[in-house]
XYZ file of C-alpha atoms in Angstrom:
484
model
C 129.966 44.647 35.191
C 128.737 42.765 32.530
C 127.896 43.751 29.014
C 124.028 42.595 28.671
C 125.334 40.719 25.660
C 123.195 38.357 23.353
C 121.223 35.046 24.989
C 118.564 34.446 23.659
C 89.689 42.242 48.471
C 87.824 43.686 50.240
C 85.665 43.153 52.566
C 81.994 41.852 50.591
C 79.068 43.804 52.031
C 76.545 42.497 54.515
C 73.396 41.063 53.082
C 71.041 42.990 51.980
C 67.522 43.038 54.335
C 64.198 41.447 52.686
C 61.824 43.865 51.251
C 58.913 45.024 53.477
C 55.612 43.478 52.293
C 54.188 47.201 52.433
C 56.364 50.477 51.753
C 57.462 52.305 54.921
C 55.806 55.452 55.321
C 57.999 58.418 55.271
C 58.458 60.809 57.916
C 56.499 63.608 56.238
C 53.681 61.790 54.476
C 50.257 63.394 55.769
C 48.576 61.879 59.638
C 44.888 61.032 59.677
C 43.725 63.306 62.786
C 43.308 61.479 66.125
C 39.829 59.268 66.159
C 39.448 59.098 62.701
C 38.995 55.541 60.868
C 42.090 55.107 58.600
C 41.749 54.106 55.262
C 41.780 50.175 54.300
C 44.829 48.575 52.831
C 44.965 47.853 49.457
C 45.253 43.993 48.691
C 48.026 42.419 48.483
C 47.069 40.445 45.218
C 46.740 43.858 43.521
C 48.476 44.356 40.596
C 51.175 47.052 40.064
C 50.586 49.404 37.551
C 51.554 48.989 33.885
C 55.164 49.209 33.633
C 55.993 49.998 37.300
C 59.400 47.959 38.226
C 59.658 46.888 41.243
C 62.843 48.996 43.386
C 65.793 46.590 42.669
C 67.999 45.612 46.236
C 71.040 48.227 46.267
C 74.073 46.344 45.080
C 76.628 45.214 47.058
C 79.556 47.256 48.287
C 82.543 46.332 45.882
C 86.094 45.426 47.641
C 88.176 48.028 48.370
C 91.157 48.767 46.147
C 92.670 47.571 48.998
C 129.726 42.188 35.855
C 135.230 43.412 36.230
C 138.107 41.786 38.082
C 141.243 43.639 38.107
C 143.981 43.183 36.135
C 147.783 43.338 35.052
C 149.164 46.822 35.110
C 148.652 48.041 31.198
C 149.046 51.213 28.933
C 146.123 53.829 29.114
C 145.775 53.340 24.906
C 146.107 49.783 25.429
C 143.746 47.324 25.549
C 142.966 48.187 29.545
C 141.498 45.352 31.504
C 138.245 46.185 33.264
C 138.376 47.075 36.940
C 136.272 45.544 39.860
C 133.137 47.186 39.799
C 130.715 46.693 42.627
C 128.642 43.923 42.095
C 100.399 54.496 42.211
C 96.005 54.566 45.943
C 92.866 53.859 45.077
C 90.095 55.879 45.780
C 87.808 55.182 48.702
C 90.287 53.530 50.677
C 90.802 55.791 53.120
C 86.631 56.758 53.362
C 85.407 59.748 51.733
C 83.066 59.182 49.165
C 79.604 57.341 49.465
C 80.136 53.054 49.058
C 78.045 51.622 46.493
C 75.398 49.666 47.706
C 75.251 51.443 51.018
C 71.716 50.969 52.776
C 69.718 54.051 52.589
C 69.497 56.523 55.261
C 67.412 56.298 58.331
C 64.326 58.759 58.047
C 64.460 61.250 59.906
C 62.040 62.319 62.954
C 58.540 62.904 62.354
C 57.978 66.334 60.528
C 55.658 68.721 60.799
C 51.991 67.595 59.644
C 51.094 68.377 56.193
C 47.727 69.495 54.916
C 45.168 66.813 53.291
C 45.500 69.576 49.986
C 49.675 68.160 50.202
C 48.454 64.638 50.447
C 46.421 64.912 47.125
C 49.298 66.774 44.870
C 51.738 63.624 46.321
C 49.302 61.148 45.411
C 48.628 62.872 41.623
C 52.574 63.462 40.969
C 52.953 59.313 42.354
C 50.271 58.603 39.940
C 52.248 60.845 37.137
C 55.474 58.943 37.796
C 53.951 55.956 37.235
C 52.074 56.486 34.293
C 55.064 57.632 32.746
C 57.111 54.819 33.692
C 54.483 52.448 32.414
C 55.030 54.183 29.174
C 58.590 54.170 29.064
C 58.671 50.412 30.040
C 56.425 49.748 27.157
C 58.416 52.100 24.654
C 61.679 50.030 25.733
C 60.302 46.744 25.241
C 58.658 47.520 21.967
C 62.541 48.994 20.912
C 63.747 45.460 22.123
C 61.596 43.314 20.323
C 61.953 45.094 17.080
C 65.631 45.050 17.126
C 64.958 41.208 18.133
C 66.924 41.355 21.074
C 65.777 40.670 24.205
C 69.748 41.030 26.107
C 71.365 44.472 27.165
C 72.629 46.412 24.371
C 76.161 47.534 24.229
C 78.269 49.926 22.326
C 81.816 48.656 20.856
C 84.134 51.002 20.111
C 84.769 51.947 16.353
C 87.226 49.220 14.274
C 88.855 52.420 12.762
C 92.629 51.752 13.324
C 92.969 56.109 13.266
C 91.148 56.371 16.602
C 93.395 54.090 18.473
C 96.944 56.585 17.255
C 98.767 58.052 20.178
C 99.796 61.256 20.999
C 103.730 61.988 19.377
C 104.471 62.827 23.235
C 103.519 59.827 24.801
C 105.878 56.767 25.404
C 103.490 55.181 22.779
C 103.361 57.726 19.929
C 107.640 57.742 20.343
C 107.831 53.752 20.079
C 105.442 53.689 17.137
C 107.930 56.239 15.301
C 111.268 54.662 16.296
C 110.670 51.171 15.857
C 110.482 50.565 12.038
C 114.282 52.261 12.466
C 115.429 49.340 14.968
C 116.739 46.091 13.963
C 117.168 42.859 15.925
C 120.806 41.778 15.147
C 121.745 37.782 14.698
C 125.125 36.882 14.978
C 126.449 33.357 13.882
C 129.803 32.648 13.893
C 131.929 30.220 11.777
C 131.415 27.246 14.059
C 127.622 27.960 14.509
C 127.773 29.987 18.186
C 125.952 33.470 17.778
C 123.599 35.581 19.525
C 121.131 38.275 19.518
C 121.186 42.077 19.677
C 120.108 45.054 18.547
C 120.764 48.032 16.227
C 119.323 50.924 14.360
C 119.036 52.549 11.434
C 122.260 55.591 11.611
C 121.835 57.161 7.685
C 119.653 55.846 4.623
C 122.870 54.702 2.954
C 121.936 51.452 4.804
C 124.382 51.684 7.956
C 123.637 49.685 11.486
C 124.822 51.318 14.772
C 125.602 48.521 17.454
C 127.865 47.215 20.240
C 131.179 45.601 18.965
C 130.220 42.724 21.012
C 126.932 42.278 19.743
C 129.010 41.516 16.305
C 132.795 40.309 17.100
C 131.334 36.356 17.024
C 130.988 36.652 13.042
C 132.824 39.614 12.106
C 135.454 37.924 11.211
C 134.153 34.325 9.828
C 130.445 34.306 10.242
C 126.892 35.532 9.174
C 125.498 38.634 10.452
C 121.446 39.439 9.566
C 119.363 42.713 10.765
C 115.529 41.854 10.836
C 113.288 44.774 11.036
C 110.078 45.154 13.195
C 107.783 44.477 10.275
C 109.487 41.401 9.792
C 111.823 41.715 6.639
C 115.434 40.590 7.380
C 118.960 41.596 5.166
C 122.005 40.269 5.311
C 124.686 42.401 6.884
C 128.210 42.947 6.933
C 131.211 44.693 9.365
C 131.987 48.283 8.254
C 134.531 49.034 11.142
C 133.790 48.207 15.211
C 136.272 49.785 17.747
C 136.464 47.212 20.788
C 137.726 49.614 22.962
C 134.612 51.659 22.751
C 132.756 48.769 22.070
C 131.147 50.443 18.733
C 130.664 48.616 15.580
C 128.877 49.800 12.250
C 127.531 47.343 9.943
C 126.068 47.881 6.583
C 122.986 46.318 4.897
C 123.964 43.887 1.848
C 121.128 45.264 -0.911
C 119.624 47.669 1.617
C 115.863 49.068 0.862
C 114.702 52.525 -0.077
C 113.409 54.782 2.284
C 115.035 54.357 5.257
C 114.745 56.586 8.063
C 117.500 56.973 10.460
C 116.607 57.793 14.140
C 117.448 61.274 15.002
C 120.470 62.013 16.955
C 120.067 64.110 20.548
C 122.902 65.565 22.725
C 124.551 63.429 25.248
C 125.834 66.645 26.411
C 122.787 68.033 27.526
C 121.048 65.235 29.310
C 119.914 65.912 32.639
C 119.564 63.377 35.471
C 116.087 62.495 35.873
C 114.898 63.198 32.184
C 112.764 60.452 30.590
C 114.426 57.573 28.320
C 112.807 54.925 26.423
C 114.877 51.599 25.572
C 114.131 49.820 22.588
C 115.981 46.070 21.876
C 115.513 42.480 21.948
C 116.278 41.245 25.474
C 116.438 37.235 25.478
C 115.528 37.875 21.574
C 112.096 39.120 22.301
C 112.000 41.816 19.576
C 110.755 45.140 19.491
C 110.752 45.599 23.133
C 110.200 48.881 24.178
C 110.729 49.761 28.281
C 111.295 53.168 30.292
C 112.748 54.667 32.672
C 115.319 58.034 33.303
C 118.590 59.154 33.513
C 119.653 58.225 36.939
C 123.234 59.402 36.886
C 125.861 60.570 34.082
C 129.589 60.173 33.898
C 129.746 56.688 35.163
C 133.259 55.219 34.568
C 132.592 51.749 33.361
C 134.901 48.579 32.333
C 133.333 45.750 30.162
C 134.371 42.994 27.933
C 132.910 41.114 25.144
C 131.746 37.720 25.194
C 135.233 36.772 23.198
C 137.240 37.821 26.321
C 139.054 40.217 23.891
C 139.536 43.560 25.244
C 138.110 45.470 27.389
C 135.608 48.887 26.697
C 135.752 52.396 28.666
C 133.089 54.388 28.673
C 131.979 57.317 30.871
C 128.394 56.048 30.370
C 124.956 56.976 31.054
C 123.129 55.004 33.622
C 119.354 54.346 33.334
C 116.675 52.746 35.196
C 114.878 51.638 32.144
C 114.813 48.085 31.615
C 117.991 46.119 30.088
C 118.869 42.808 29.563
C 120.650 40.637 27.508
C 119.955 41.273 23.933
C 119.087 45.049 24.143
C 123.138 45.969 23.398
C 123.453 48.380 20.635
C 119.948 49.358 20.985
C 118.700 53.235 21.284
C 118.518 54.755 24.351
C 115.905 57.963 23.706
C 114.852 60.309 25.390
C 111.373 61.773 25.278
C 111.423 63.352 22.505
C 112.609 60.035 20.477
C 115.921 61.189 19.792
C 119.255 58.622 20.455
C 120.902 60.241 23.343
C 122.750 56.319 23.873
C 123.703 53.149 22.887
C 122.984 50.648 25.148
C 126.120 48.410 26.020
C 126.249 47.190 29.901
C 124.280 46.424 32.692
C 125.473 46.124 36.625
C 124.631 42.271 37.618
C 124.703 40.235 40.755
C 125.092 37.320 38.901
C 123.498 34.615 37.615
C 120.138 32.606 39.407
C 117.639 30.120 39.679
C 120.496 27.922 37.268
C 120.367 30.783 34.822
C 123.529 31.266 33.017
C 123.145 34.727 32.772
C 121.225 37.451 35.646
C 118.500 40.369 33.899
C 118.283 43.574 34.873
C 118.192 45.029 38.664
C 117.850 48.957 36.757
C 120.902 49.684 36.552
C 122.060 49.937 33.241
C 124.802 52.169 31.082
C 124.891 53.327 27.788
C 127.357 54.770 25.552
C 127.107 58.935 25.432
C 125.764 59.358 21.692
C 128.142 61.857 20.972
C 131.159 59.975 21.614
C 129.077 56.776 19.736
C 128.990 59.458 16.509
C 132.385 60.460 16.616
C 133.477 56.996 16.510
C 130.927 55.930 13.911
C 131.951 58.830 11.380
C 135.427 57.331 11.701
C 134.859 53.643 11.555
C 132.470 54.112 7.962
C 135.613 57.040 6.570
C 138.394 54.240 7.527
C 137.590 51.177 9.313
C 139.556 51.582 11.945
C 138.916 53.451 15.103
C 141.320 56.253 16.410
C 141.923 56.529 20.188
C 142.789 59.705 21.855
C 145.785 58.915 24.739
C 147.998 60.609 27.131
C 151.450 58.991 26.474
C 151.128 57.509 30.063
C 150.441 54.045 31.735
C 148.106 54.313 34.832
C 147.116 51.562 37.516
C 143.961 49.850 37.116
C 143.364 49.395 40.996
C 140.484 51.297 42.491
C 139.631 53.553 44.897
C 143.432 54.716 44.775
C 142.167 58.924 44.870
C 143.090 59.018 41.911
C 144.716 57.876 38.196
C 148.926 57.012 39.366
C 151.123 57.065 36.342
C 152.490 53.468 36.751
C 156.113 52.922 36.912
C 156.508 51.307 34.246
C 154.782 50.427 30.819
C 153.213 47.242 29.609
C 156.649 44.917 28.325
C 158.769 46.984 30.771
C 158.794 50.316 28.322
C 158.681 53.630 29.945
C 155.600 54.459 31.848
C 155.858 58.552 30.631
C 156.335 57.862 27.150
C 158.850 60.046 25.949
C 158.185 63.188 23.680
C 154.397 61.931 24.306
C 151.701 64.082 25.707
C 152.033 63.326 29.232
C 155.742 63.901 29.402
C 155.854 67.233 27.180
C 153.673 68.515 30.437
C 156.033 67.501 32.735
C 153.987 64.618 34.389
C 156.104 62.043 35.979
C 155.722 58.673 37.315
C 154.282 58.205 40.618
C 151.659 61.675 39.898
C 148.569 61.101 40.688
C 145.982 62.204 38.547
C 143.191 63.724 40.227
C 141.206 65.714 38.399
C 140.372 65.768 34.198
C 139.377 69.586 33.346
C 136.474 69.572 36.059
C 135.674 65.766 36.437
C 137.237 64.466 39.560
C 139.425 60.695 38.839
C 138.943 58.245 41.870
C 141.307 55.370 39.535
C 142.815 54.681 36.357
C 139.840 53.420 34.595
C 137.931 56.567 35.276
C 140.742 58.601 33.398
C 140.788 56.593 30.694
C 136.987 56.488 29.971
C 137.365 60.600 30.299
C 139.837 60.558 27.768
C 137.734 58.722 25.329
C 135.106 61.549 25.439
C 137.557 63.475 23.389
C 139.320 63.644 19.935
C 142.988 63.722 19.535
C 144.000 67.455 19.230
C 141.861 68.250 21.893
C 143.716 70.151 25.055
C 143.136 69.499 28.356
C 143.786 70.472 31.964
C 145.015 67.538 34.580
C 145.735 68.308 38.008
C 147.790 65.824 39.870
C 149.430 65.076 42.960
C 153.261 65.059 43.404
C 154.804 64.567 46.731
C 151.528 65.922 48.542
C 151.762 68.920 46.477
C 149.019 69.983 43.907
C 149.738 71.216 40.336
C 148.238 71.472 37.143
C 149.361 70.336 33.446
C 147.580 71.393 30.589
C 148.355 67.990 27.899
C 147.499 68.165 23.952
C 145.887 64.610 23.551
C 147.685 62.770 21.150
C 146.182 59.646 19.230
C 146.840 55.980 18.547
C 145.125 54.526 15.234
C 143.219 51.201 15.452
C 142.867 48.371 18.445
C 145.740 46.878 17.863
């Protein structure tokens, strides 16, 4: 798993057949009776009529549409190494509807014969048509030559920019609103490496929600800037970031007035399959907006930062939408426009084509917004993030069934911490942890990323596995403050 981090015909119809040097006569037109001398044929020199156009050919048919190795046994509120995580048709093409430029029907059999009174109304309502197309021919050339244009006339569409707004509802009307609140993050460190990422606007006090490893580079020695989509760029600084949620809030130097934060949505309540829009910089093109839906929830993932410090847990959200480098700590909305994630990690096969990092293959996680808030809330009240924890080291090894308390700790302590959580409800070491309230735990790094969904204080039940026996243990999370 690897956090998305900064880097900046158809077939052309036949020919169409000459024109006849005379009209064909149709089927019904009236028959001289047998014997009698037919009429002569007009000249050919003859002129047409005043402003008669001559039948243009039918036009031609058009073409048819035709990245997480595993590592050292470590404490669940440790810094937890990442585990191994597996690396519309178009009309007419199927017949239907008349082609254009289709030759003309056949006539039909001879009809019945018509009466010479028949032949005379044809020939006045003939003479009719073309009178009156002589007129209108004249009428549309004398319109031409006073507007002194002898072309086609076309019609552009009005220059007002109010005719071209979108419906709020549409993916368009939601990127127009959310976009002046998004920021394209630069990071520089001391020695002059940095990157790109994204943020956006969390209250108008000036705050920045984003990735800690969009940041870590330069929060310590470096220069952070936020740039917004109409182009005016701030200076920023490091509030608080929590790596092991990978959450960081930064805070506008001299921030401007009226600032709109993004509205917050309900992790909680997001459905697989709703809509979600991404908005971020990936490869530093800013203000890109993509979409896509929820195509699962709860998914345990591992990731670092681009330091190699420690390691984030999340139980994310996974969308199809379009991420790539340089869209972490962007909004994930849904369709409504409201942040339902942060956008930290996307699921790789690696690098290709010589690239030095791989884009995205849609599958992509974000961090639940409600677990992004609670952290956010405590990094601008402290600075330091709190982590909720069992008082129990578990394996990091997958597809174990389940979360087993380790034997021992990290530095050889006691896996069970004593008077801790864990060991108040009699867990032991060598339980496997199968089950978090109602969320089933396939491995350690599942459990933890569960955890992290709650605040300290909060109760909660485990089942686990003893000697091929099932049981239950309801544990009072307890909490450990900062990431140290």
């Amino acid at each position: 798993m690897s956090t998305e981090n900064e880097g900046n015909e158809g077939t052309a119809a036949g020919a169409v057949p000459s024109v006849p040097s005379a009209p064909p006569v149709p089927a019904d037109a009236p028959q001289a009776p047998p014997g009698s001398t037919p009429p002569a044929p007009a000249p050919a020199s003859a002129p047409a009529p005043a402003g008669a156009q001559e039948t243009p050919p039918a036009p031609a048919a058009p073409p048819h549409t035709p990245q997480v190795p595993h590592a050292p046994l470590s404490a669940a509120e440790a810094n937890w190494p990442p585990p191994a995580v597996p690396a519309y048709a178009s009309p007419g093409a199927g017949g239907g509807g008349p082609v254009w430029g289709a030759p003309s029907q056949p006539y039909g059999p001879e009809g019945p014969r018509k009466r010479r009174g028949a032949s005379s109304l044809v020939a006045a309502v003939a003479v009719a048509a073309l009178i009156a197309g002589g007129i209108g021919g004249a009428l549309g050339f004398w319109a031409a030559d006073r507007n002194g244009d002898s072309g086609s006339t076309t019609v552009s569409a009005s220059p007002n920019p109010q005719d071209l707004k979108r419906d709020p509802g549409t993916v368009a009307g939601v990127a127009a609103k959310a976009l002046p609140s998004v920021v394209t993050i630069d990071a520089q460190s001391g020695d002059g490496e940095g990157g790109t990422g994204t943020g956006f606007v969390y209250d108008k006090q000036g705050h920045i929600l984003t990735n800690n490893h969009v940041v870590a580079s330069a929060a310590d020695s470096g220069q952070l800037t936020a740039t917004f989509s109409d182009g005016r760029k701030y200076d920023a600084e490091v509030v608080g970031r929590a790596q092991g949620y990978d959450v960081a809030v930064l805070k506008l130097k001299n921030p401007p007035s009226g600032l709109t934060p993004l509205s917050l949505g309900n992790s909680d309540q997001v459905a697989v399959g709703d809509s979600t829009i991404a908005i971020g910089a990936p490869f530093g093109l800013s203000n890109t907006v993509t979409t896509g839906i929820i195509s699962a929830k709860n998914r345990p993932v591992a990731s670092g930062d681009a330091s190699g410090g420690s390691n984030s847990y999340m139980s994310a959200l996974q969308t199809d939408a379009s991420i790539n480098p340089g869209n972490s700590g962007g909004p994930l909305l849904d369709a409504r426009g409201a942040v339902i994630g942060i956008n930290s990690a996307i699921q790789s096969t690696g690098s290709s084509m010589g690239q030095s990092q791989a884009g995205s293959i849609g599958l992509g996680f974000a961090i639940p917004i409600n677990q992004a808030t609670n952290v956010a809330q405590q990094l601008i009240k402290t600075g330091k993030p709190v982590y909720p924890v069992i008082g129990a080291t578990v394996t990091m090894t997958e597809k174990t069934g389940g979360a087993v308390i380790s034997d021992r700790g990290a530095g050889g302590t006691e896996a069970v911490a004593k008077g801790g959580p864990a060991d108040r409800a009699g867990l032991k070491a060598g339980d496997v942890i199968t089950k978090f309230n109602d969320t089933v735990i396939d491995s350690g790094p599942t459990l933890i990323g569960e955890i992290w969904t709650h605040k300290p204080g909060d109760r909660v039940t485990l089942t686990y596995k003893r000697d091929g026996r099932t049981a239950t243990a309801q544990v009072t999370l307890g909490e450990r403050s900062g990431d140290s």
